[in-house]
CSV table of C-alpha atoms and ligand atoms in Angstrom, one decimal:
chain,number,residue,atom,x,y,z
M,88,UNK,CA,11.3,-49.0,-55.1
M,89,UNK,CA,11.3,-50.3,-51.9
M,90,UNK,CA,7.6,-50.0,-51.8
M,91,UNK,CA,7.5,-52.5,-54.4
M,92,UNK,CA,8.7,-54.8,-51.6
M,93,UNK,CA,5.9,-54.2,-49.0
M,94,UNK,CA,3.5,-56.4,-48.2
M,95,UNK,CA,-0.2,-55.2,-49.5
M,96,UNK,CA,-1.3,-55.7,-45.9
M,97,UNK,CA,1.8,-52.8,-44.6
M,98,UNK,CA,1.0,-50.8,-47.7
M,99,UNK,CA,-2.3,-50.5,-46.5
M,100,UNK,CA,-1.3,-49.8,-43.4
M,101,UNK,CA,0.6,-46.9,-44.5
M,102,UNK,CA,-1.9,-45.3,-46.5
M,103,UNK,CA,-4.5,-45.4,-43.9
M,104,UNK,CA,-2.1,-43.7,-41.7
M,105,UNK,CA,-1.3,-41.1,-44.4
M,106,UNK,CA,-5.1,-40.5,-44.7
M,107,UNK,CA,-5.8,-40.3,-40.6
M,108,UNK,CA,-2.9,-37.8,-40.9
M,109,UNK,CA,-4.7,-35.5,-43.3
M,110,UNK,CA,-7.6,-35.5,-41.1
M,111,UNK,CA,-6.9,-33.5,-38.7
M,112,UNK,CA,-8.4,-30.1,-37.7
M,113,UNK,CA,-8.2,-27.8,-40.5
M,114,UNK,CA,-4.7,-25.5,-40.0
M,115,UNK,CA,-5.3,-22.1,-38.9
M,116,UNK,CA,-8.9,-23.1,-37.9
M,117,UNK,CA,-9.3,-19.5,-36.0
M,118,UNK,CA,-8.3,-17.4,-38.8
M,119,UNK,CA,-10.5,-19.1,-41.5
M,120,UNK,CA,-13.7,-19.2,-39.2
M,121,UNK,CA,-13.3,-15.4,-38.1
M,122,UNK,CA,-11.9,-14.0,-41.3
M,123,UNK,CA,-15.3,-15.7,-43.0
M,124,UNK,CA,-17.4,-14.7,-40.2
M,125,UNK,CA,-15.8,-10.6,-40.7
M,126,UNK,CA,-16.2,-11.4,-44.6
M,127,UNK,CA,-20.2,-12.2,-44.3
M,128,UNK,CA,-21.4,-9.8,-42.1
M,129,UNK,CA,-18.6,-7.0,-43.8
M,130,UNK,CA,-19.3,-8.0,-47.8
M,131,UNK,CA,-21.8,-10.7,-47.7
M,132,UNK,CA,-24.6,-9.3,-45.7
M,133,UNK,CA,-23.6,-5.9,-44.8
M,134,UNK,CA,-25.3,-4.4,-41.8
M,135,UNK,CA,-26.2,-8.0,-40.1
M,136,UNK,CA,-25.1,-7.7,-36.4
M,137,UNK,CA,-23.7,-11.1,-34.9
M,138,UNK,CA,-20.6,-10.7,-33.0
M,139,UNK,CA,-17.8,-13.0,-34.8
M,140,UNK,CA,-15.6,-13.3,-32.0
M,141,UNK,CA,-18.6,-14.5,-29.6
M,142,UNK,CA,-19.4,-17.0,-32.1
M,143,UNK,CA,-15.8,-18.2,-32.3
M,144,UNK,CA,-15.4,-18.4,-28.6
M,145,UNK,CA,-18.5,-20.5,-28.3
M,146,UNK,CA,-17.8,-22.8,-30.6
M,147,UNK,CA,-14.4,-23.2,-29.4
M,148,UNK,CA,-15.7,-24.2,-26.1
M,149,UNK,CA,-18.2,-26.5,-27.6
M,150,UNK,CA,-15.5,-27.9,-28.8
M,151,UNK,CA,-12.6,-28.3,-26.8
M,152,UNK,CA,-14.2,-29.0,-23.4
M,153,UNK,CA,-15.1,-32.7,-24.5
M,154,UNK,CA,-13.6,-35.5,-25.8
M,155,UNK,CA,-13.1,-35.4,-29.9
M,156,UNK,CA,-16.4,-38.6,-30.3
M,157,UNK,CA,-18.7,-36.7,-27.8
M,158,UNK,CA,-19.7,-33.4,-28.8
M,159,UNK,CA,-23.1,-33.6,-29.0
M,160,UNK,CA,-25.8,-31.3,-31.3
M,161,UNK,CA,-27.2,-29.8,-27.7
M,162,UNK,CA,-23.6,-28.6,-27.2
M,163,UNK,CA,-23.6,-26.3,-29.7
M,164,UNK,CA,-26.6,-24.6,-29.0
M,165,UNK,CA,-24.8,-21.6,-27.4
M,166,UNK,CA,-23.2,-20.9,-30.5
M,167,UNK,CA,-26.6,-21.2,-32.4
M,168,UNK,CA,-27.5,-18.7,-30.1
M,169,UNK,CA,-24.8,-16.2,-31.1
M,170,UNK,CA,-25.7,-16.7,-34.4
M,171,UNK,CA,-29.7,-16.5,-35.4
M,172,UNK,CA,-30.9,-16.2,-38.9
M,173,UNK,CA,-33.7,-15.9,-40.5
M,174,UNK,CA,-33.8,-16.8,-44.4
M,175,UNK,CA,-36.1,-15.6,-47.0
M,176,UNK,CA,-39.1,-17.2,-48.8
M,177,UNK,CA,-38.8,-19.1,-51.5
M,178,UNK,CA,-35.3,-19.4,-51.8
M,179,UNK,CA,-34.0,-22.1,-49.9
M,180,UNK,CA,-32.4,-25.2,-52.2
M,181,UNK,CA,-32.0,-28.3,-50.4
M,182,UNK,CA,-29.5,-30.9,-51.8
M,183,UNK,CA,-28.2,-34.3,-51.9
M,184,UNK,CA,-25.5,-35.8,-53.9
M,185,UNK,CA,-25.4,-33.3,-56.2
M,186,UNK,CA,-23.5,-29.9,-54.0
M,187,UNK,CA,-20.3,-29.0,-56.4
M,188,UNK,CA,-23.6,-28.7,-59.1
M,189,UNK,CA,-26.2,-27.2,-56.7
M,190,UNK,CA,-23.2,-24.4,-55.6
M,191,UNK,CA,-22.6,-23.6,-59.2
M,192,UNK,CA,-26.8,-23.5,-60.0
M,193,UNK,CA,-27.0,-21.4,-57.0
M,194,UNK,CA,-23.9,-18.7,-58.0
M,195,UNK,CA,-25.1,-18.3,-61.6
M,196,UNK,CA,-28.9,-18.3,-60.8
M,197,UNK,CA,-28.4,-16.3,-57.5
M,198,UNK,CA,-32.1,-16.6,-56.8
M,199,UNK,CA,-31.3,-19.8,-53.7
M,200,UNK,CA,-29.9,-19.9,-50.6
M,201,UNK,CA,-28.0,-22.8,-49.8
M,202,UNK,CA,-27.1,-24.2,-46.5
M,203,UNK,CA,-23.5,-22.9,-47.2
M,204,UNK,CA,-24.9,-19.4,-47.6
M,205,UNK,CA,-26.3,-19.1,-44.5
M,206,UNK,CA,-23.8,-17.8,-41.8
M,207,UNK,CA,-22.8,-21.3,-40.3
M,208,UNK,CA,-22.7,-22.6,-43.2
M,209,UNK,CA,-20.5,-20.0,-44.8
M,210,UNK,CA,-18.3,-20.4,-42.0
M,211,UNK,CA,-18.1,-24.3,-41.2
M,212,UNK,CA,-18.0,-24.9,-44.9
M,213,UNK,CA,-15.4,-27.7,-45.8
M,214,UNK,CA,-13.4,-27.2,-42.7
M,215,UNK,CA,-12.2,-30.5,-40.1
M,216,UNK,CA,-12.4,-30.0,-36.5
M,217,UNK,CA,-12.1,-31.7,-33.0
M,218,UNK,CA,-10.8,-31.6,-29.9
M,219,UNK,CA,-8.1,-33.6,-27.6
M,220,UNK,CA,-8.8,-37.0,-25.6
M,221,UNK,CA,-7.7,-34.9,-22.6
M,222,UNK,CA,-9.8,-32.2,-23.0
M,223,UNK,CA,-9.2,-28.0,-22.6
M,224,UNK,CA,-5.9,-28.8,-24.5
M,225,UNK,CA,-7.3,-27.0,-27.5
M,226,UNK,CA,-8.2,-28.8,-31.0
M,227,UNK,CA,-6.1,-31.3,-32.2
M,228,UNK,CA,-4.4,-30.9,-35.4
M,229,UNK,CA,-2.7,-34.4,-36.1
M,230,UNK,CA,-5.6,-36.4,-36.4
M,231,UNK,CA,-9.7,-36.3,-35.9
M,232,UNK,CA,-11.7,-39.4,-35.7
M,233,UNK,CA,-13.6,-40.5,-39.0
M,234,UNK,CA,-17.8,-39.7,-38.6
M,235,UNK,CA,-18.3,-43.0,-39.0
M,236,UNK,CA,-16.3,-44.2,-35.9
M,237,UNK,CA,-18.0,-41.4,-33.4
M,238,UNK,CA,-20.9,-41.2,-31.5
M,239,UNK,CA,-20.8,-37.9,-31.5
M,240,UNK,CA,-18.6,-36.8,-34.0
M,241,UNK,CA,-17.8,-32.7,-33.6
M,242,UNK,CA,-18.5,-32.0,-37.7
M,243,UNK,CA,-21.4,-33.6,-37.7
M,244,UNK,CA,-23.3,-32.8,-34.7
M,245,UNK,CA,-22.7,-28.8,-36.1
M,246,UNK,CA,-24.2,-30.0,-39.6
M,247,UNK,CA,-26.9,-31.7,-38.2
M,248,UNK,CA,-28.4,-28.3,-36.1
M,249,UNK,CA,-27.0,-25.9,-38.8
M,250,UNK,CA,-29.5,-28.4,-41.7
M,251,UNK,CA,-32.2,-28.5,-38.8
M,252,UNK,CA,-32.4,-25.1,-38.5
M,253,UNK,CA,-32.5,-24.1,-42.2
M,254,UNK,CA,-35.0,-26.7,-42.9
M,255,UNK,CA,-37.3,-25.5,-39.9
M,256,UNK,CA,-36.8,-21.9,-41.3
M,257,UNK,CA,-38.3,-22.5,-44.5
M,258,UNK,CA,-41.3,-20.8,-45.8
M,259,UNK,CA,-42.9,-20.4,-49.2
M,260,UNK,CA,-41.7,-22.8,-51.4
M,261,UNK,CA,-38.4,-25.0,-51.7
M,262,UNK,CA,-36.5,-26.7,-54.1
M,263,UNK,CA,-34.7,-29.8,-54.1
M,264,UNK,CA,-32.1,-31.0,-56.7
M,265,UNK,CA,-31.6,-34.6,-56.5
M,266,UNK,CA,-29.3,-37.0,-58.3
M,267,UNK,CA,-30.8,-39.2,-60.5
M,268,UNK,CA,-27.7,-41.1,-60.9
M,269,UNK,CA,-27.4,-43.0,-57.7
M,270,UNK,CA,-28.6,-46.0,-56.8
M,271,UNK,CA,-31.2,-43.9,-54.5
M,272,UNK,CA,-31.3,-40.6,-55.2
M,273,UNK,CA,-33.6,-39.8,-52.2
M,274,UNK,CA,-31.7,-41.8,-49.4
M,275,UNK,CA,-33.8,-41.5,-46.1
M,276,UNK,CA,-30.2,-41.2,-43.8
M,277,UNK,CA,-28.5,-38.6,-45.5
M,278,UNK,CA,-29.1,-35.4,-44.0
M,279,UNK,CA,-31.7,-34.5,-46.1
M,280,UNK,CA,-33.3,-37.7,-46.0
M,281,UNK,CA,-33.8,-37.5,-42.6
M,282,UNK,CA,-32.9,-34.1,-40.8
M,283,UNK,CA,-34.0,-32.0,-43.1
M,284,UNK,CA,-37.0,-33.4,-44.3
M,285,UNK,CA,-38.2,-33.9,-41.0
M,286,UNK,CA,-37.4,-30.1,-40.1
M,287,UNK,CA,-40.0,-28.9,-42.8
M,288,UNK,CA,-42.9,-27.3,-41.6
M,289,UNK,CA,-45.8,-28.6,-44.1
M,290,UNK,CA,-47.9,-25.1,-42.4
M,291,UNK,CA,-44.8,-22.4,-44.3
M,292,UNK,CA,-43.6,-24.7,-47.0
M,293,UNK,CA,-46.2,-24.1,-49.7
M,294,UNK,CA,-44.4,-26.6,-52.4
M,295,UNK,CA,-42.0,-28.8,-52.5
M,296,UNK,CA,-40.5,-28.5,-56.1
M,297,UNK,CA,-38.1,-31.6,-56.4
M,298,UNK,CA,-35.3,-31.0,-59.6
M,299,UNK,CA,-33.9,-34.8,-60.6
M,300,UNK,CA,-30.4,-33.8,-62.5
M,301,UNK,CA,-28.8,-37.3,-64.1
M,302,UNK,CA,-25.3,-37.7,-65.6
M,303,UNK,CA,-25.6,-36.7,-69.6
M,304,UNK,CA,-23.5,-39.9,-70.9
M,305,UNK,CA,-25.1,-43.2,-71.1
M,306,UNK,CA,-27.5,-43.9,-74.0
M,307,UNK,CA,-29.8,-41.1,-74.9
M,308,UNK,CA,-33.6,-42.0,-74.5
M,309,UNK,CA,-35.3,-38.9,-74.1
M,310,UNK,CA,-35.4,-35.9,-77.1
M,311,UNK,CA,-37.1,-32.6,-75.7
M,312,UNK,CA,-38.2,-29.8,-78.0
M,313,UNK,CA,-37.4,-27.1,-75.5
M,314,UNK,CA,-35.8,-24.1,-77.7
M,315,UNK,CA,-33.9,-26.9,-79.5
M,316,UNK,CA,-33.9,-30.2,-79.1
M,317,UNK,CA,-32.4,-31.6,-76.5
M,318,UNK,CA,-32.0,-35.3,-75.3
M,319,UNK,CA,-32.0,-36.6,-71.8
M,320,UNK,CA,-29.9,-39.8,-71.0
M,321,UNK,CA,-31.4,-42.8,-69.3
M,322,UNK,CA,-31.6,-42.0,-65.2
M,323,UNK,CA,-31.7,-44.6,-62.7
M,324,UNK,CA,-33.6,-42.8,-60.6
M,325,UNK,CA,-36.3,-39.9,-61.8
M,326,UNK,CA,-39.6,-38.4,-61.0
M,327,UNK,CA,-41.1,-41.7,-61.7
M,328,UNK,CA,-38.9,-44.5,-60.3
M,329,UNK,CA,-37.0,-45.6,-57.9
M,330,UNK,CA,-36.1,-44.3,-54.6
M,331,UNK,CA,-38.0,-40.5,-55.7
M,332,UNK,CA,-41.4,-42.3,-55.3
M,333,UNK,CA,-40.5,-42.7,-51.9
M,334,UNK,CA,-40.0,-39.1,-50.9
M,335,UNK,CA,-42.8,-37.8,-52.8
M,336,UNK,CA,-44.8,-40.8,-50.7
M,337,UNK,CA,-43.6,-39.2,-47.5
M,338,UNK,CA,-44.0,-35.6,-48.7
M,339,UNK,CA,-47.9,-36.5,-49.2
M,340,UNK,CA,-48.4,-38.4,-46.4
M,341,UNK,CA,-47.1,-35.6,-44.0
M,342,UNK,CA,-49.2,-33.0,-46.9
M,343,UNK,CA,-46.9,-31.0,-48.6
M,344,UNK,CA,-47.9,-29.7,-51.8
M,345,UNK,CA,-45.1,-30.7,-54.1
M,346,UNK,CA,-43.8,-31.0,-57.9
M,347,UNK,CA,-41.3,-33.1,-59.3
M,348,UNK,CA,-38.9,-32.6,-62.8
M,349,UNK,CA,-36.2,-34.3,-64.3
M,350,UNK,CA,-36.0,-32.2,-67.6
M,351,UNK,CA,-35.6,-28.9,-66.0
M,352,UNK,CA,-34.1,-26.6,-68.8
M,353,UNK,CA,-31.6,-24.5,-66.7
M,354,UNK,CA,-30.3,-27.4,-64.8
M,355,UNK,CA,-29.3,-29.1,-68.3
M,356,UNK,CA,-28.1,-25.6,-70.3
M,357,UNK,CA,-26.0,-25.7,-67.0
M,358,UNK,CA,-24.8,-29.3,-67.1
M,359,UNK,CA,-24.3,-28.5,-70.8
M,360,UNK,CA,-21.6,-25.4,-70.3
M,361,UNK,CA,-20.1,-27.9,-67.6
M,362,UNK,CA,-19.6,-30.7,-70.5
M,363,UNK,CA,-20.3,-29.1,-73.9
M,364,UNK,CA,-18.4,-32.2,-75.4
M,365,UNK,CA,-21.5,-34.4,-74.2
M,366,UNK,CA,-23.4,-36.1,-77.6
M,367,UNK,CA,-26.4,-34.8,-76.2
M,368,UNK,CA,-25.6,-31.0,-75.8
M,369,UNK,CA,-23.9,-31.3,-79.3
M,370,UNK,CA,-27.5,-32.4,-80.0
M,371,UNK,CA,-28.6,-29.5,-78.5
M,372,UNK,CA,-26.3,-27.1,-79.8
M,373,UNK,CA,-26.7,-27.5,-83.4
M,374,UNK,CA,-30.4,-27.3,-83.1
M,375,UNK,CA,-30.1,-23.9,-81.1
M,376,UNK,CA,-28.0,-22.3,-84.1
F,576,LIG,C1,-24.3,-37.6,-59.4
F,576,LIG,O1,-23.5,-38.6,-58.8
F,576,LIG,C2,-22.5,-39.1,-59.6
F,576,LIG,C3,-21.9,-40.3,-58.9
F,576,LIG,O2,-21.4,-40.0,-57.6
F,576,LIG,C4,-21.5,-38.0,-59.8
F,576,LIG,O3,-20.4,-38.4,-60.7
F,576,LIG,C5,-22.2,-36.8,-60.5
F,576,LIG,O4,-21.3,-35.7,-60.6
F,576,LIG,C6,-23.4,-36.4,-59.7
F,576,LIG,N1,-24.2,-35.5,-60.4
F,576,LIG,C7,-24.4,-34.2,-60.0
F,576,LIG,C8,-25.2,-33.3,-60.9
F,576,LIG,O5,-23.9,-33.8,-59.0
F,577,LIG,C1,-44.3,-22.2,-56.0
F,577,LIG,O1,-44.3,-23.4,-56.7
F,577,LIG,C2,-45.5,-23.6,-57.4
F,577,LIG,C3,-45.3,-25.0,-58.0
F,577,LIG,O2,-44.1,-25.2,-58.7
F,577,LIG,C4,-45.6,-22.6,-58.5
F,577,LIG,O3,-46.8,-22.7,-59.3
F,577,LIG,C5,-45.6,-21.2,-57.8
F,577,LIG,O4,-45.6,-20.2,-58.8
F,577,LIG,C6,-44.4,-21.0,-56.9
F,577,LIG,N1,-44.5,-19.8,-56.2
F,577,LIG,C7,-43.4,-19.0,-56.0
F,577,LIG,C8,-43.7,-17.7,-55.2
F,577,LIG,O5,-42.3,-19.2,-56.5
F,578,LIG,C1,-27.6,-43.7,-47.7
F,578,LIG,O1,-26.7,-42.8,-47.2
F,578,LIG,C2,-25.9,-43.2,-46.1
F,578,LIG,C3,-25.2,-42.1,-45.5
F,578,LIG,O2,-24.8,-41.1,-46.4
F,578,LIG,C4,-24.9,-44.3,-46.7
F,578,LIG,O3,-24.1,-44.8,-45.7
F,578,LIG,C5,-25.8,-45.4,-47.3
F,578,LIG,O4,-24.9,-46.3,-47.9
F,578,LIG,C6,-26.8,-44.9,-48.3
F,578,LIG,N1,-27.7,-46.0,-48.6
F,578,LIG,C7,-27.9,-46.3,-49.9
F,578,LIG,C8,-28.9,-47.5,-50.0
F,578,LIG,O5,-27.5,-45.8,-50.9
């Protein structure tokens, strides 16, 4: 009730310092890096030899020994160093916009690797760190700053070496699922826009296969006869417009060898399951049977 009194000004106010609170480092930071780290090399990739606690230790001091806006990408590169990997051929999946979807391609198909299945990756995954303004007092748990507002924000400085070294490790092919839902799909300064793409190697990536995947709703414009028939809903961006034209533009010009789809059938059987209720994969459906 007495909210109802606030000005919307103070009630903003609040809520922003609710979020800020939130934001701190991730509780029991320590226990959820090691305990993954123990679980990968234990479960995950039995019989792969990195040293958990030397990992922890130098990421801690990456970490605390600088202000929470300056740790830089350089200032992890100990910790890289604890922790090398090299990833098979033809199964790394890049993604943007789309990872909730990718991580559930990736589990059922369990032919990918995703940057969360590398080590790092694994480890970092969904967790919020940074140190104190007076630094060696360990990593603060109240609040961290927002990426936006840092320099060098801690999070994102690990992200951007962990993507740069999966891209630069890929060989054979890789795929890339896309959302053909956003305004620009291909967006040249998100991570894969520009870290990742830039880390490819066009002399070990034989193809670039780019996967377009677009919400189902919408009005249905596109009917495929793929065991069944099933229809596609309009996209704003696909293989053939928008933003996409701009990635497959770079990814000539630098000479990859690529391929582009937006009707890939496993990607929409998968979107199906997700939203069986969708007109089109009722479509779909009653054709199968
Ligand atoms: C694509 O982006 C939209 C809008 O952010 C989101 O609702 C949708 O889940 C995304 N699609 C996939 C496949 O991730
Ligand atoms: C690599 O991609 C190309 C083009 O999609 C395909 O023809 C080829 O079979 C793929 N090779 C492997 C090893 O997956
Ligand atoms: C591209 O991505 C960046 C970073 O994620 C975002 O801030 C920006 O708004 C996006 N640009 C467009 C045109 O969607």
């Amino acid at each position: 009730m007495i909210a109802d009194h606030l000005p919307a000004a103070l009630m903003l106010l609040l809520l922003f310092d609710d979020l800020s609170a939130d934001m701190g480092t991730t509780p029991n930071l320590k226990q959820i890096v090691l305990g993954r780290c123990f679980s990968y090399v234990t479960l995950i990739s039995p019989g792969s030899r990195y040293n958990c606690e030397e990992i922890w230790r130098e990421f801690r001091n990456a970490v605390i020994q600088r202000a929470p806006c300056n740790v830089r990408v350089k200032d992890y590169s100990r910790m890289f160093h604890a922790s090398p990997q090299a990833l098979p051929c033809d199964t790394l999946l890049f993604w943007s916009k789309t990872r909730e979807f990718v991580h559930s391609y990736s589990a059922i198909t369990r032919r990918f690797c995703t940057l969360e299945d590398t080590l790092v990756g694994y480890m970092f995954n969904d967790l919020i760190w940074c140190g104190q303004k007076e630094k060696h007092r360990g990593f603060d748990f109240i609040s961290c700053p927002e990426w936006s507002t840092c320099a060098n924000h801690p999070v994102y400085s690990l992200w951007k070496q962990a993507s740069q070294n999966f891209a630069a490790s890929a060989c054979g092919n890789i795929t890339v699922i896309l959302n053909g839902s956003m305004e620009n799909a291909f967006n040249r300064t998100s991570m894969f826009g520009s870290v990742e793409l830039d880390g490819l190697n066009p002399r070990m990536v034989n193809h670039v296969n780019i996967k377009v995947v677009a919400n189902l709703e919408g009005p249905i414009i596109l009917c495929l006869c793929l065991c069944g028939l099933l229809c596609v809903s309009i996209a704003r961006d696909s293989c053939t417009k928008g933003s996409i034209l701009n990635l497959i533009q770079i990814l000539k010009t630098r000479g990859f060898r690529w391929t582009c789809t937006d009707t890939d059938m496993t990607l929409l059987i998968l979107q199906c399951i997700q939203n069986p209720r969708q007109l089109s994969c009722q479509i779909f459906h009653n054709n199968m049977l």
